[in-house]
Amino acid sequence: MLVDSCKLPRDEVIETEVCIVGAGPAGITLAREFIGQKFRVCLLESGEINFNHKTRSLSECENIGYPPFLGLKDMRHRQYGGQANLWNIQINDQQIGLRHVPFDEIDFEKRDWVPYSGWPFSRSHLNPFYERAQSICKLGIFAYEAEAWEDVESPRVCFRGDKLTTTMFQFGPSDIFTKEYRHEISQSPNITTYINANVVELETDETAKIVTRVRVACLSGNKFWVAAKIFILAAGAIENARLLLMSNQNQKAGLGNHNDVVGRFFMDHPLIRCGMLFPKSRKIFNSMALYDLRQVNNCSVMGKFTLTQQVMRQEKLLNMSALLFPRDEKFQFSGNERAKSETIASVKILVSAIKYNKIPKKALWHFGIAIANINHLLSFGYENYFNRKQQYLFPNLSQGGWSYNKDNEQKYVKFEVLSQTEQAPNRNNRVTLSDIKDRLGYPQPRLTFYWNDINTDSIKRTQKIFAEEFANAALGELQIEPLEGNVKISTHHNMGTTRMHLDPKQGVVDENCQVHNVSNLFIAGSSVFPTGGYANPTLTIVALAVRLADRVKTLFS
C-alpha cells in the first residue's frame, strides 16, 4: 500500500515492526526482501512518485573546502527510487541505467599505505550477496573478467607486464527501482510506503540505546511519528549522518556519536581526465569493441583498464580505472573547457555566499575567475536559460555504441581517457550541521571536503603507469593531462559518513551494520563503506542491503 503522508491525521503514531527511512536502491532492496514476511514494514520516502521542486529544496547543503564540491543538491534526490531517477546511461535502445561492478578483493583489505582502510570481512564473504544483487539489478552472469566477454573480433589489450589488466562493467536498468519494484512492494500486504515523509529526528529512551520512534514532517505542515522495533536508515551518506547528528535529545553529540565519528570520512569517486591516447595506427579503432558500451549475450558491458592488485601493493597506490572514448581530430578539452568548468564552479560559490550572506574563502580569486571568463559564463547561462539539450557529439559516459560504426578508422584519431579513482579516507572530510535551516526548520547539512596529497600522488603515478603500459603494449602514446588545474568531477558516489568498524572508536556501525551501542538501529547504503575503491557503489549497496535483510529476518524468527 502507498500512502501520501500529507493526508494522515495530525500527530498520528503509526505502529510497525520494521521502519526503513529512504526509498532508494538500498531501502527498496530491503523492503523487497521483506515482502510476505510475518512482520509489518513501514517504508518512509521524503519525495513523491514524481519529482517535486519544493521537496528538492530540502537537499540544500552548505559547502566548505577546496576544491568546491559541486552538485550537492543533486546528491540526495528526494523521489521514490532515489538516485536511480538520475541514472542517465543509454544502455540499449529501450533502457536507461547505470554501470555496475563489485569491489575488488584489495578494497576490503587493511592496506598499510591507506589510512583507516580495512573492512570487517573479505570480498569472499560478500560474494554470495553479490550474486543475489546481480539478479536484483538484472545483470548478466556474475563475471567481470575480460575472458567472459571478449571474442576474436573484440579482444582485450595484451599487456606485457603485470601492472594493468582489463576488467568489465555491466549495466543494469533504472526502472526496476523507480517503477517495477515499487509495484511489487505496494502490492505486499505487510508493507506500507509513505511518500512526502521527511524524517527529522530519531527519538530514543533516556539511555539513548534504543530508538523508540521517528518524528516525521511534511512540507504541508503535517507531523506524525512511526514507532517500531527495528529502524533502518537508508537515506544516503549525507542524510544518514545528518539524521544521527540531529537526534541529540538524549545524546548531545548526536545518536551513535559517542566517539565523534558520525559524519566523518566522507568519500567520493572523483572523475579526472587522464589524458589523450594517440594510437600508433588508426586501424586500432576497428579492434577495440571490448572497450565500448555494447550488447554481449543480451547483457550491456564495457571494458576498462584497471591496476592489478600486485602493482597497487608494490607501489602503494589507490585503486583507479580508465575508460576510453574515441575522438576526432577537432576534439579538444584544453583551456576553453577547463576555464568554462572553473568559471561555473566559482560563480556557484559566489551565488551561495550572497544567498547566505557569507564571505567565501578565496572570494577575490573566485570573482576574478568569473570576470576573466565572462564569455564562458554567458554561454553557460544561455544554454540553461533556453533549456537546450546538448546532442551527443561523441561517445561519452552516458552513451556508447561507437564500435558498431564502419568508418571509425576514418572518423577517429585519438582516445580521450577518463579515470574514476579511489579517494583515501580522511577524518576531516565530514558532514556536520549547518546554522542554516531548511524549509522544515531543521539544520541543513554542512559538507567539509578537501583534496589531499595522498590522492594526488597516487593519481600522478597511476597516470604514468597507464602511459608506460599503453606504450609497451603498442597501443599508442598517452599524453597525460596535468593534474594541477584538472577539473575533478564528482560522480555523486557519497560514501563513508557512518563507516563500518568493529571498534566503536573507529566506526559508527559494526560488521552487521548495527549502530554501536544502539540495539535496534541499523544503517544501509554506502555511508557504511570504510573505503570506497574506484567502483560504482550500487552493486555493493544492494549486496549489503540483502545481507542486512537476512540479519533482520533472523531477529523475528
PDB file of C-alpha atoms in Angstrom, residues 51-260:
ATOM      1  CA  PHE A  51       9.756  14.856  -8.993  1.00  0.00           C
ATOM      2  CA  ASN A  52       8.811  17.816  -6.782  1.00  0.00           C
ATOM      3  CA  HIS A  53      10.854  21.050  -6.774  1.00  0.00           C
ATOM      4  CA  LYS A  54       9.733  22.059  -3.268  1.00  0.00           C
ATOM      5  CA  THR A  55      10.909  18.730  -1.865  1.00  0.00           C
ATOM      6  CA  ARG A  56      14.191  19.103  -3.736  1.00  0.00           C
ATOM      7  CA  SER A  57      14.885  22.286  -1.785  1.00  0.00           C
ATOM      8  CA  LEU A  58      15.289  20.128   1.338  1.00  0.00           C
ATOM      9  CA  SER A  59      18.508  18.803  -0.193  1.00  0.00           C
ATOM     10  CA  GLU A  60      20.317  22.143   0.067  1.00  0.00           C
ATOM     11  CA  CYS A  61      23.737  21.665   1.671  1.00  0.00           C
ATOM     12  CA  GLU A  62      26.365  24.120   2.842  1.00  0.00           C
ATOM     13  CA  ASN A  63      29.725  23.599   1.159  1.00  0.00           C
ATOM     14  CA  ILE A  64      33.099  24.240   2.818  1.00  0.00           C
ATOM     15  CA  GLY A  65      36.522  23.359   1.482  1.00  0.00           C
ATOM     16  CA  TYR A  66      38.535  23.397  -1.709  1.00  0.00           C
ATOM     17  CA  PRO A  67      38.111  22.456  -4.480  1.00  0.00           C
ATOM     18  CA  PRO A  68      34.372  23.231  -4.313  1.00  0.00           C
ATOM     19  CA  PHE A  69      32.226  20.123  -4.223  1.00  0.00           C
ATOM     20  CA  LEU A  70      29.652  20.804  -6.936  1.00  0.00           C
ATOM     21  CA  GLY A  71      26.135  19.438  -7.298  1.00  0.00           C
ATOM     22  CA  LEU A  72      25.447  18.838  -3.611  1.00  0.00           C
ATOM     23  CA  LYS A  73      21.709  19.348  -4.027  1.00  0.00           C
ATOM     24  CA  ASP A  74      21.591  16.578  -6.619  1.00  0.00           C
ATOM     25  CA  MET A  75      23.349  14.102  -4.353  1.00  0.00           C
ATOM     26  CA  ARG A  76      20.191  13.447  -2.346  1.00  0.00           C
ATOM     27  CA  HIS A  77      17.424  13.005  -4.873  1.00  0.00           C
ATOM     28  CA  ARG A  78      14.208  13.025  -2.881  1.00  0.00           C
ATOM     29  CA  GLN A  79      11.926  10.871  -5.018  1.00  0.00           C
ATOM     30  CA  TYR A  80      10.822   7.251  -4.898  1.00  0.00           C
ATOM     31  CA  GLY A  81      13.737   5.347  -6.396  1.00  0.00           C
ATOM     32  CA  GLY A  82      16.307   7.824  -5.089  1.00  0.00           C
ATOM     33  CA  GLN A  83      19.333   8.382  -7.289  1.00  0.00           C
ATOM     34  CA  ALA A  84      18.050   5.788  -9.762  1.00  0.00           C
ATOM     35  CA  ASN A  85      15.856   8.590 -11.113  1.00  0.00           C
ATOM     36  CA  LEU A  86      19.036  10.387 -12.212  1.00  0.00           C
ATOM     37  CA  TRP A  87      20.827   7.496 -13.871  1.00  0.00           C
ATOM     38  CA  ASN A  88      21.374   8.532 -17.460  1.00  0.00           C
ATOM     39  CA  ILE A  89      23.358   5.890 -19.327  1.00  0.00           C
ATOM     40  CA  GLN A  90      21.733   4.720 -22.558  1.00  0.00           C
ATOM     41  CA  ILE A  91      22.374   1.014 -22.063  1.00  0.00           C
ATOM     42  CA  ASN A  92      20.289  -0.053 -25.060  1.00  0.00           C
ATOM     43  CA  ASP A  93      17.588   1.323 -27.350  1.00  0.00           C
ATOM     44  CA  GLN A  94      14.869   0.959 -24.717  1.00  0.00           C
ATOM     45  CA  GLN A  95      16.565   1.354 -21.350  1.00  0.00           C
ATOM     46  CA  ILE A  96      18.358   3.957 -19.259  1.00  0.00           C
ATOM     47  CA  GLY A  97      20.539   2.672 -16.467  1.00  0.00           C
ATOM     48  CA  LEU A  98      23.805   2.528 -14.568  1.00  0.00           C
ATOM     49  CA  ARG A  99      27.172   0.772 -14.652  1.00  0.00           C
ATOM     50  CA  HIS A 100      27.726  -1.926 -12.039  1.00  0.00           C
ATOM     51  CA  VAL A 101      30.846  -3.676 -10.763  1.00  0.00           C
ATOM     52  CA  PRO A 102      31.767  -5.320  -7.448  1.00  0.00           C
ATOM     53  CA  PHE A 103      34.593  -4.015  -5.303  1.00  0.00           C
ATOM     54  CA  ASP A 104      37.979  -5.716  -5.698  1.00  0.00           C
ATOM     55  CA  GLU A 105      39.446  -8.013  -3.053  1.00  0.00           C
ATOM     56  CA  ILE A 106      42.053  -5.412  -2.157  1.00  0.00           C
ATOM     57  CA  ASP A 107      39.345  -2.838  -1.444  1.00  0.00           C
ATOM     58  CA  PHE A 108      38.284  -4.867   1.610  1.00  0.00           C
ATOM     59  CA  GLU A 109      41.812  -5.324   2.939  1.00  0.00           C
ATOM     60  CA  LYS A 110      43.697  -3.292   5.512  1.00  0.00           C
ATOM     61  CA  ARG A 111      46.434  -1.577   3.483  1.00  0.00           C
ATOM     62  CA  ASP A 112      49.330  -0.030   5.383  1.00  0.00           C
ATOM     63  CA  TRP A 113      49.582   2.790   2.826  1.00  0.00           C
ATOM     64  CA  VAL A 114      45.862   3.704   3.059  1.00  0.00           C
ATOM     65  CA  PRO A 115      44.963   5.205   6.449  1.00  0.00           C
ATOM     66  CA  TYR A 116      41.809   3.837   8.104  1.00  0.00           C
ATOM     67  CA  SER A 117      41.489   1.077   5.487  1.00  0.00           C
ATOM     68  CA  GLY A 118      40.079  -2.407   6.108  1.00  0.00           C
ATOM     69  CA  TRP A 119      36.571  -3.858   6.213  1.00  0.00           C
ATOM     70  CA  PRO A 120      35.408  -6.266   8.953  1.00  0.00           C
ATOM     71  CA  PHE A 121      35.076  -9.007   6.311  1.00  0.00           C
ATOM     72  CA  SER A 122      36.595 -10.046   2.995  1.00  0.00           C
ATOM     73  CA  ARG A 123      35.305  -9.937  -0.562  1.00  0.00           C
ATOM     74  CA  SER A 124      34.767 -13.722  -0.445  1.00  0.00           C
ATOM     75  CA  HIS A 125      32.316 -13.260   2.432  1.00  0.00           C
ATOM     76  CA  LEU A 126      30.277 -10.826   0.348  1.00  0.00           C
ATOM     77  CA  ASN A 127      30.357 -12.875  -2.875  1.00  0.00           C
ATOM     78  CA  PRO A 128      27.087 -14.803  -2.194  1.00  0.00           C
ATOM     79  CA  PHE A 129      25.333 -11.494  -1.589  1.00  0.00           C
ATOM     80  CA  TYR A 130      26.925 -10.012  -4.708  1.00  0.00           C
ATOM     81  CA  GLU A 131      25.428 -12.871  -6.709  1.00  0.00           C
ATOM     82  CA  ARG A 132      21.976 -12.130  -5.298  1.00  0.00           C
ATOM     83  CA  ALA A 133      22.495  -8.424  -6.003  1.00  0.00           C
ATOM     84  CA  GLN A 134      23.457  -9.346  -9.557  1.00  0.00           C
ATOM     85  CA  SER A 135      19.987 -10.812 -10.063  1.00  0.00           C
ATOM     86  CA  ILE A 136      18.217  -7.934  -8.308  1.00  0.00           C
ATOM     87  CA  CYS A 137      19.971  -5.397 -10.561  1.00  0.00           C
ATOM     88  CA  LYS A 138      19.064  -7.534 -13.609  1.00  0.00           C
ATOM     89  CA  LEU A 139      22.596  -8.028 -14.833  1.00  0.00           C
ATOM     90  CA  GLY A 140      24.255 -10.878 -16.693  1.00  0.00           C
ATOM     91  CA  ILE A 141      26.385 -13.677 -15.286  1.00  0.00           C
ATOM     92  CA  PHE A 142      28.461 -12.877 -12.206  1.00  0.00           C
ATOM     93  CA  ALA A 143      31.664 -12.430 -14.184  1.00  0.00           C
ATOM     94  CA  TYR A 144      33.684  -9.235 -14.507  1.00  0.00           C
ATOM     95  CA  GLU A 145      36.869 -10.585 -16.098  1.00  0.00           C
ATOM     96  CA  ALA A 146      37.547  -9.840 -19.756  1.00  0.00           C
ATOM     97  CA  GLU A 147      37.733 -13.544 -20.615  1.00  0.00           C
ATOM     98  CA  ALA A 148      33.984 -13.909 -20.159  1.00  0.00           C
ATOM     99  CA  TRP A 149      33.146 -11.194 -22.687  1.00  0.00           C
ATOM    100  CA  GLU A 150      35.900 -10.976 -25.314  1.00  0.00           C
ATOM    101  CA  ASP A 151      35.926 -12.729 -28.682  1.00  0.00           C
ATOM    102  CA  VAL A 152      38.098 -12.877 -31.785  1.00  0.00           C
ATOM    103  CA  GLU A 153      36.762  -9.597 -33.166  1.00  0.00           C
ATOM    104  CA  SER A 154      36.819  -7.772 -29.819  1.00  0.00           C
ATOM    105  CA  PRO A 155      39.892  -8.953 -27.903  1.00  0.00           C
ATOM    106  CA  ARG A 156      41.326  -7.361 -24.809  1.00  0.00           C
ATOM    107  CA  VAL A 157      44.587  -5.456 -24.964  1.00  0.00           C
ATOM    108  CA  CYS A 158      47.501  -7.731 -24.052  1.00  0.00           C
ATOM    109  CA  PHE A 159      49.918  -6.057 -21.646  1.00  0.00           C
ATOM    110  CA  ARG A 160      53.489  -7.290 -21.408  1.00  0.00           C
ATOM    111  CA  GLY A 161      53.853  -6.608 -17.707  1.00  0.00           C
ATOM    112  CA  ASP A 162      51.746  -7.305 -14.641  1.00  0.00           C
ATOM    113  CA  LYS A 163      50.653  -3.754 -13.865  1.00  0.00           C
ATOM    114  CA  LEU A 164      47.455  -3.346 -15.909  1.00  0.00           C
ATOM    115  CA  THR A 165      44.602  -5.605 -16.816  1.00  0.00           C
ATOM    116  CA  THR A 166      41.195  -5.382 -18.463  1.00  0.00           C
ATOM    117  CA  THR A 167      38.054  -5.809 -16.373  1.00  0.00           C
ATOM    118  CA  MET A 168      34.417  -5.174 -17.163  1.00  0.00           C
ATOM    119  CA  PHE A 169      31.459  -3.038 -16.238  1.00  0.00           C
ATOM    120  CA  GLN A 170      27.947  -4.436 -16.579  1.00  0.00           C
ATOM    121  CA  PHE A 171      24.933  -2.163 -16.995  1.00  0.00           C
ATOM    122  CA  GLY A 172      21.516  -2.515 -15.394  1.00  0.00           C
ATOM    123  CA  PRO A 173      18.212  -0.650 -15.862  1.00  0.00           C
ATOM    124  CA  SER A 174      16.984   2.132 -13.576  1.00  0.00           C
ATOM    125  CA  ASP A 175      13.251   1.499 -13.911  1.00  0.00           C
ATOM    126  CA  ILE A 176      13.431  -1.598 -11.723  1.00  0.00           C
ATOM    127  CA  PHE A 177      13.907   0.749  -8.757  1.00  0.00           C
ATOM    128  CA  THR A 178      11.718   3.611  -9.957  1.00  0.00           C
ATOM    129  CA  LYS A 179       8.784   1.508 -11.199  1.00  0.00           C
ATOM    130  CA  GLU A 180       8.921  -2.303 -11.181  1.00  0.00           C
ATOM    131  CA  TYR A 181       9.926  -2.902  -7.578  1.00  0.00           C
ATOM    132  CA  ARG A 182       7.661  -0.095  -6.386  1.00  0.00           C
ATOM    133  CA  HIS A 183       4.682  -2.005  -7.771  1.00  0.00           C
ATOM    134  CA  GLU A 184       5.869  -5.248  -6.166  1.00  0.00           C
ATOM    135  CA  ILE A 185       6.306  -3.594  -2.768  1.00  0.00           C
ATOM    136  CA  SER A 186       2.975  -1.720  -2.913  1.00  0.00           C
ATOM    137  CA  GLN A 187       1.137  -4.999  -3.543  1.00  0.00           C
ATOM    138  CA  SER A 188       2.577  -6.681  -0.454  1.00  0.00           C
ATOM    139  CA  PRO A 189       0.049  -6.663   2.425  1.00  0.00           C
ATOM    140  CA  ASN A 190       2.750  -6.384   5.098  1.00  0.00           C
ATOM    141  CA  ILE A 191       4.437  -3.271   3.665  1.00  0.00           C
ATOM    142  CA  THR A 192       3.155   0.316   3.673  1.00  0.00           C
ATOM    143  CA  THR A 193       5.053   3.055   1.850  1.00  0.00           C
ATOM    144  CA  TYR A 194       4.603   6.682   2.934  1.00  0.00           C
ATOM    145  CA  ILE A 195       5.615   9.422   0.480  1.00  0.00           C
ATOM    146  CA  ASN A 196       6.202  13.086   1.420  1.00  0.00           C
ATOM    147  CA  ALA A 197       7.545  11.699   4.701  1.00  0.00           C
ATOM    148  CA  ASN A 198      10.631  13.590   5.905  1.00  0.00           C
ATOM    149  CA  VAL A 199      12.227  12.006   8.945  1.00  0.00           C
ATOM    150  CA  VAL A 200      13.654  14.785  11.102  1.00  0.00           C
ATOM    151  CA  GLU A 201      14.582  13.024  14.347  1.00  0.00           C
ATOM    152  CA  LEU A 202      15.137   9.598  15.867  1.00  0.00           C
ATOM    153  CA  GLU A 203      13.712   9.551  19.372  1.00  0.00           C
ATOM    154  CA  THR A 204      15.276   7.247  21.976  1.00  0.00           C
ATOM    155  CA  ASP A 205      14.845   6.137  25.556  1.00  0.00           C
ATOM    156  CA  GLU A 206      16.765   8.027  28.255  1.00  0.00           C
ATOM    157  CA  THR A 207      19.853   5.864  27.786  1.00  0.00           C
ATOM    158  CA  ALA A 208      19.977   6.563  24.022  1.00  0.00           C
ATOM    159  CA  LYS A 209      20.463   2.823  23.488  1.00  0.00           C
ATOM    160  CA  ILE A 210      17.053   2.084  21.999  1.00  0.00           C
ATOM    161  CA  VAL A 211      15.236   4.040  19.298  1.00  0.00           C
ATOM    162  CA  THR A 212      11.567   4.238  20.212  1.00  0.00           C
ATOM    163  CA  ARG A 213      10.143   6.140  17.249  1.00  0.00           C
ATOM    164  CA  VAL A 214      10.979   8.589  14.467  1.00  0.00           C
ATOM    165  CA  ARG A 215       9.485  12.037  14.040  1.00  0.00           C
ATOM    166  CA  VAL A 216       8.229  12.722  10.514  1.00  0.00           C
ATOM    167  CA  ALA A 217       7.364  16.117   8.999  1.00  0.00           C
ATOM    168  CA  CYS A 218       5.634  17.068   5.745  1.00  0.00           C
ATOM    169  CA  LEU A 219       6.106  20.275   3.791  1.00  0.00           C
ATOM    170  CA  SER A 220       2.331  20.682   4.041  1.00  0.00           C
ATOM    171  CA  GLY A 221       2.740  21.209   7.794  1.00  0.00           C
ATOM    172  CA  ASN A 222       1.597  17.789   8.909  1.00  0.00           C
ATOM    173  CA  LYS A 223       3.643  15.873  11.504  1.00  0.00           C
ATOM    174  CA  PHE A 224       3.441  12.298  12.753  1.00  0.00           C
ATOM    175  CA  TRP A 225       5.522   9.531  14.344  1.00  0.00           C
ATOM    176  CA  VAL A 226       6.427   5.963  13.467  1.00  0.00           C
ATOM    177  CA  ALA A 227       7.096   3.566  16.338  1.00  0.00           C
ATOM    178  CA  ALA A 228       8.886   0.298  15.516  1.00  0.00           C
ATOM    179  CA  LYS A 229      11.024  -2.494  16.913  1.00  0.00           C
ATOM    180  CA  ILE A 230      13.730  -2.132  14.249  1.00  0.00           C
ATOM    181  CA  PHE A 231      14.824   1.040  12.440  1.00  0.00           C
ATOM    182  CA  ILE A 232      16.991   1.149   9.322  1.00  0.00           C
ATOM    183  CA  LEU A 233      18.443   4.360   7.879  1.00  0.00           C
ATOM    184  CA  ALA A 234      18.818   4.124   4.100  1.00  0.00           C
ATOM    185  CA  ALA A 235      18.785   7.815   3.145  1.00  0.00           C
ATOM    186  CA  GLY A 236      22.287   8.218   1.695  1.00  0.00           C
ATOM    187  CA  ALA A 237      25.641   9.207   3.163  1.00  0.00           C
ATOM    188  CA  ILE A 238      24.864  12.871   3.780  1.00  0.00           C
ATOM    189  CA  GLU A 239      21.348  12.375   5.112  1.00  0.00           C
ATOM    190  CA  ASN A 240      22.142   9.330   7.282  1.00  0.00           C
ATOM    191  CA  ALA A 241      24.815  11.338   9.099  1.00  0.00           C
ATOM    192  CA  ARG A 242      22.592  14.391   9.336  1.00  0.00           C
ATOM    193  CA  LEU A 243      19.746  12.403  10.938  1.00  0.00           C
ATOM    194  CA  LEU A 244      22.054  10.926  13.564  1.00  0.00           C
ATOM    195  CA  LEU A 245      23.509  14.343  14.378  1.00  0.00           C
ATOM    196  CA  MET A 246      20.058  15.946  14.644  1.00  0.00           C
ATOM    197  CA  SER A 247      18.884  13.179  17.002  1.00  0.00           C
ATOM    198  CA  ASN A 248      20.606  14.703  20.022  1.00  0.00           C
ATOM    199  CA  GLN A 249      17.880  14.890  22.637  1.00  0.00           C
ATOM    200  CA  ASN A 250      19.459  12.242  24.876  1.00  0.00           C
ATOM    201  CA  GLN A 251      22.955  12.245  23.427  1.00  0.00           C
ATOM    202  CA  LYS A 252      24.158  15.775  22.869  1.00  0.00           C
ATOM    203  CA  ALA A 253      26.735  14.976  20.206  1.00  0.00           C
ATOM    204  CA  GLY A 254      24.158  13.041  18.193  1.00  0.00           C
ATOM    205  CA  LEU A 255      22.903   9.475  18.240  1.00  0.00           C
ATOM    206  CA  GLY A 256      25.674   6.895  17.875  1.00  0.00           C
ATOM    207  CA  ASN A 257      28.287   9.656  18.097  1.00  0.00           C
ATOM    208  CA  HIS A 258      29.975   8.745  21.396  1.00  0.00           C
ATOM    209  CA  ASN A 259      33.369   8.894  19.715  1.00  0.00           C
ATOM    210  CA  ASP A 260      32.860  11.783  17.290  1.00  0.00           C
TER     211      ASP A 260
END
